[in-house]
Structure formats: structure tokens, C-alpha cells
PDB file of C-alpha atoms in Angstrom:
ATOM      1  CA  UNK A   8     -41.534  -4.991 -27.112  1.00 77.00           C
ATOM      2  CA  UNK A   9     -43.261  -5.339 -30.709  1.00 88.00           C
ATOM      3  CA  UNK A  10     -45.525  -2.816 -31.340  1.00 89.00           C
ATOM      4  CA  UNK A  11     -49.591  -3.499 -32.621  1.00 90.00           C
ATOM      5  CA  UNK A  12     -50.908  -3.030 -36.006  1.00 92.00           C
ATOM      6  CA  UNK A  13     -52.632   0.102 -34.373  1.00 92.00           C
ATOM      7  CA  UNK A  14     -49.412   1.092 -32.973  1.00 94.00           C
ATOM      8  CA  UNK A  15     -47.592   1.001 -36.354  1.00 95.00           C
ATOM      9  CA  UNK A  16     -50.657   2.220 -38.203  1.00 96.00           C
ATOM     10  CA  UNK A  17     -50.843   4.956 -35.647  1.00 96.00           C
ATOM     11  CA  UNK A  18     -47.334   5.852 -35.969  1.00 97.00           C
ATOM     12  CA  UNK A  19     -47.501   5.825 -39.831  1.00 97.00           C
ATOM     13  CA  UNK A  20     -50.098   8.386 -39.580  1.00 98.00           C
ATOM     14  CA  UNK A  21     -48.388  10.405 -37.264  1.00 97.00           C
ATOM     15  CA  UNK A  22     -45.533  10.671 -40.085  1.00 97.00           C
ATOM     16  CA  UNK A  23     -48.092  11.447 -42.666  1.00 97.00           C
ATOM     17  CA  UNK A  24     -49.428  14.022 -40.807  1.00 97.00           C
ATOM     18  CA  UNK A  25     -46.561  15.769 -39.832  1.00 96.00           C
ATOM     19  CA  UNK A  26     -46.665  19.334 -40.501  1.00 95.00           C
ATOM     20  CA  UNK A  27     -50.346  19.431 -41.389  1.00 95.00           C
ATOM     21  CA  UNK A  28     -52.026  22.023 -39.549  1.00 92.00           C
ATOM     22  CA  UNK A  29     -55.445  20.963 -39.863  1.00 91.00           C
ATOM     23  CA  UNK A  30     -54.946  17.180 -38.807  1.00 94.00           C
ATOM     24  CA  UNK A  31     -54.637  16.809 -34.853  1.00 94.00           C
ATOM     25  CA  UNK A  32     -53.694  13.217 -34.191  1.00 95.00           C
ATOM     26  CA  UNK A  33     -54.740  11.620 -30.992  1.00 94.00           C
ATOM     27  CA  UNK A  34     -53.752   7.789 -30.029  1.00 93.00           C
ATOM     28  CA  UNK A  35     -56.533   5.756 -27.491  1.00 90.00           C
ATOM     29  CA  UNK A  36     -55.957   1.902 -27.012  1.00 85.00           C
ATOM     30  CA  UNK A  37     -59.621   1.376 -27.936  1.00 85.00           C
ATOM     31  CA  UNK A  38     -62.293   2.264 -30.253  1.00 87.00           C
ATOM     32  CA  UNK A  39     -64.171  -1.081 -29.401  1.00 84.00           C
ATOM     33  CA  UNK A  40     -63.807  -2.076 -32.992  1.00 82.00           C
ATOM     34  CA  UNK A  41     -62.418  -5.322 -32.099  1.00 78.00           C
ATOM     35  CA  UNK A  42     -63.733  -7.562 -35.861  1.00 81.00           C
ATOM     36  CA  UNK A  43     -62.153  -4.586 -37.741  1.00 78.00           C
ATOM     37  CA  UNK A  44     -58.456  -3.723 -36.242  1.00 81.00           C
ATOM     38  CA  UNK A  45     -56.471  -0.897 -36.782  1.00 93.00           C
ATOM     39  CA  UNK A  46     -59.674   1.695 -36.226  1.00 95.00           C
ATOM     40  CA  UNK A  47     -59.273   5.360 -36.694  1.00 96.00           C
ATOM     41  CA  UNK A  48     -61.551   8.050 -36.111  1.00 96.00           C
ATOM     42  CA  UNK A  49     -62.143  11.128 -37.721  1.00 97.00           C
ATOM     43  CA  UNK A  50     -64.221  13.945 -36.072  1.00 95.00           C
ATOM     44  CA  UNK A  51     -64.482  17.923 -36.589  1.00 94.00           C
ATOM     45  CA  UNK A  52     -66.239  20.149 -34.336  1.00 92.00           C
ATOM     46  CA  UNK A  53     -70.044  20.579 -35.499  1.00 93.00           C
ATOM     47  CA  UNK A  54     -69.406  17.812 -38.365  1.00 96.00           C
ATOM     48  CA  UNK A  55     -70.088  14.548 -39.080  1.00 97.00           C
ATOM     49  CA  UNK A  56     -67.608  12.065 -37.400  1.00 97.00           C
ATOM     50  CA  UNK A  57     -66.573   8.679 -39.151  1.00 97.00           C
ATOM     51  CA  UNK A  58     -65.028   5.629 -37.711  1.00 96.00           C
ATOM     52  CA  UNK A  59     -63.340   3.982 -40.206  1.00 96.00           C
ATOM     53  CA  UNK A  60     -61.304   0.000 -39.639  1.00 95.00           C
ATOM     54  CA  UNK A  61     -59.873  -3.125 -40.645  1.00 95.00           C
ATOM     55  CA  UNK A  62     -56.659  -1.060 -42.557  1.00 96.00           C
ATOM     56  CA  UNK A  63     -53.476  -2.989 -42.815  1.00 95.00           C
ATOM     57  CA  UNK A  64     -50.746  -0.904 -41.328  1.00 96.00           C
ATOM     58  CA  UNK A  65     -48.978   0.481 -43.976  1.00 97.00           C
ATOM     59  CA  UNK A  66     -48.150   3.580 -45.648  1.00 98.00           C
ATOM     60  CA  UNK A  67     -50.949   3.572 -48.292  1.00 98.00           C
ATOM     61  CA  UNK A  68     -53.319   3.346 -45.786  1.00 98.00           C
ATOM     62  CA  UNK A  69     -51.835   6.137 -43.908  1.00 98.00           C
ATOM     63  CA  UNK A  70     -51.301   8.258 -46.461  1.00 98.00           C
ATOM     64  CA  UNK A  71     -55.515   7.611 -47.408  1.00 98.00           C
ATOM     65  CA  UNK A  72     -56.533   8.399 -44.001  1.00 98.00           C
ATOM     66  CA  UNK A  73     -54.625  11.629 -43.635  1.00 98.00           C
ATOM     67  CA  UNK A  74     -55.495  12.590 -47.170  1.00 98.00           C
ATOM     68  CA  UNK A  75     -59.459  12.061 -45.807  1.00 98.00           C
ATOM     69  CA  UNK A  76     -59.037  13.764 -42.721  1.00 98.00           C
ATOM     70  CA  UNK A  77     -57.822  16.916 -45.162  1.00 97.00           C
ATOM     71  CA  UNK A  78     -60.624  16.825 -47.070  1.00 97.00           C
ATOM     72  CA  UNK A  79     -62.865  16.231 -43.884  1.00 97.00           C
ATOM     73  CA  UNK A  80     -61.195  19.201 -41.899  1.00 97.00           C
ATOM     74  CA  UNK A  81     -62.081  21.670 -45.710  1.00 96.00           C
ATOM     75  CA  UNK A  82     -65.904  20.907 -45.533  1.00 96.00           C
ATOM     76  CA  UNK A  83     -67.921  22.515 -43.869  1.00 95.00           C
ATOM     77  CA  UNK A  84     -70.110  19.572 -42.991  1.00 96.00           C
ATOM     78  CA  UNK A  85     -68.029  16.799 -42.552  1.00 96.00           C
ATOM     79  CA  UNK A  86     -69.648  15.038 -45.683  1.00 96.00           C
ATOM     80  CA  UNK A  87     -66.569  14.642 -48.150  1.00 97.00           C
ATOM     81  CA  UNK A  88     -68.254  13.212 -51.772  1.00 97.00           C
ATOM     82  CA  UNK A  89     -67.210   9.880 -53.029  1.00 96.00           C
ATOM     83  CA  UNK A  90     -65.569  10.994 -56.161  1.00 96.00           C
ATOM     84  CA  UNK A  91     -62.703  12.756 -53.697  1.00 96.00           C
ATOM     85  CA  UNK A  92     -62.160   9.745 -51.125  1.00 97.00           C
ATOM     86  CA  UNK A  93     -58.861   8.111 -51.404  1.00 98.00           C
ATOM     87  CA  UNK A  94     -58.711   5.037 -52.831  1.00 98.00           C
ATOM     88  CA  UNK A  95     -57.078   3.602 -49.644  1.00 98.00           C
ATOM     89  CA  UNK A  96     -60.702   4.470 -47.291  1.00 97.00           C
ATOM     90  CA  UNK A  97     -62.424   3.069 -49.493  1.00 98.00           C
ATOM     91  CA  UNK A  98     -64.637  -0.313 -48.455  1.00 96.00           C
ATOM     92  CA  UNK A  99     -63.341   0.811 -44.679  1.00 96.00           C
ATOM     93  CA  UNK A 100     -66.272   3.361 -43.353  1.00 96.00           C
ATOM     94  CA  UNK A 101     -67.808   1.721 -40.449  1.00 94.00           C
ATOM     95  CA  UNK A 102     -69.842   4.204 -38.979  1.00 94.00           C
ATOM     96  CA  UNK A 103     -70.845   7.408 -39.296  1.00 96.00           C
ATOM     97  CA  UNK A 104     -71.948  10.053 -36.521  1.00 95.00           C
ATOM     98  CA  UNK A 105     -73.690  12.913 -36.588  1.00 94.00           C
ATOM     99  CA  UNK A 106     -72.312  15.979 -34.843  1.00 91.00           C
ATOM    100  CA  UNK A 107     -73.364  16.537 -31.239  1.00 83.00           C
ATOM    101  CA  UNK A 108     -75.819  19.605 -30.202  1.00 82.00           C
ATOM    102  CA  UNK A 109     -74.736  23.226 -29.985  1.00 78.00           C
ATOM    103  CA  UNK A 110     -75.737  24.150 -26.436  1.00 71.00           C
ATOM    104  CA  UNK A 111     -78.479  26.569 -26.278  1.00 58.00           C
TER     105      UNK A 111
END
């Protein structure tokens, strides 16, 4: 059976990430980004969350997300500045979240 781009992009990641204690990967069959394929999201407790697409599934790309989910994972906020994004997110950020509530 031939995999999906998200499939292969998925696994690529998985490789990238390997060994990479502060990256938790996590595969879904949908993030209901259907005009940009190959979605990934990145989210952090009490951060901002991103939903990036429309990556080709390669290791470039793979190697740019994980690299951006490191940086992501080291702020405090979530908010990573421009000047340290990989080259490889770049032109891919489709939406940003805010982080949900604390309970009180």
C-alpha cells in the first residue's frame, strides 16, 4: 500500500526527531487542512500553538519543522522570533492559536 505525503512527511519527522526529548510526535489523519497538505501542528502546554501546511515531504522540511518545534518547546511563550525560524517553515504558518485557559 503506498503511503501519503503526510504519511512520509510524518515518518520523516519521526526520524528527525528521534532522540529529542523535548519533541513528542503524535500522527492524526486530519487537521482539516485539506488546500494545504502535509499539515503539522505544533503546540506546548500554556503556549501559543501553530498549524503550519502545504510542505513537500522531504527531509528539509522535516528537518525545519523539528528544528521549530525545538525552538518552540525553549520559549517560554511559544512565540519563536523570525530571525531563528528555519528556512524550511518559512511561507508555511497557517494559523496561530493562543493557549487555552488555566483553570481557576
Amino acid at each position: 500500500m503506498t503511503q501519503t505525503d503526510g504519511e512520509s512527511l510524518a515518518s520523516l519527522i519521526e526520524a528527525a526527531a528521534t532522540g529529542l526529548s523535548d519533541i513528542k510526535t503524535r500522527r492524526v489523519s486530519c487537521l482539516m487542512g485539506c488546500k494545504n497538505a502535509c499539515n503539522v501542528a505544533i503546540q506546548g502546554h500554556g503556549k501559543l500553538n501553530y498549524t503550519l501546511g502545504a510542505f513537500d515531504p522531504n527531509a528539509e522540511a522535516a528537518s525545519g519543522i523539528v528544528a521549530y518545534a525545538m525552538a518552540h518547546a525553549q520559549s517560554d511563550t511559544g512565540q519563536v522570533p523570525y530571525r531563528d525560524w528555519p528556512q524550511a517553515i518559512k511561507g508555511h504558518f497557517v494559523t496561530r492559536h493562543p493557549p487555552l485557559p488555566r483553570d481557576e
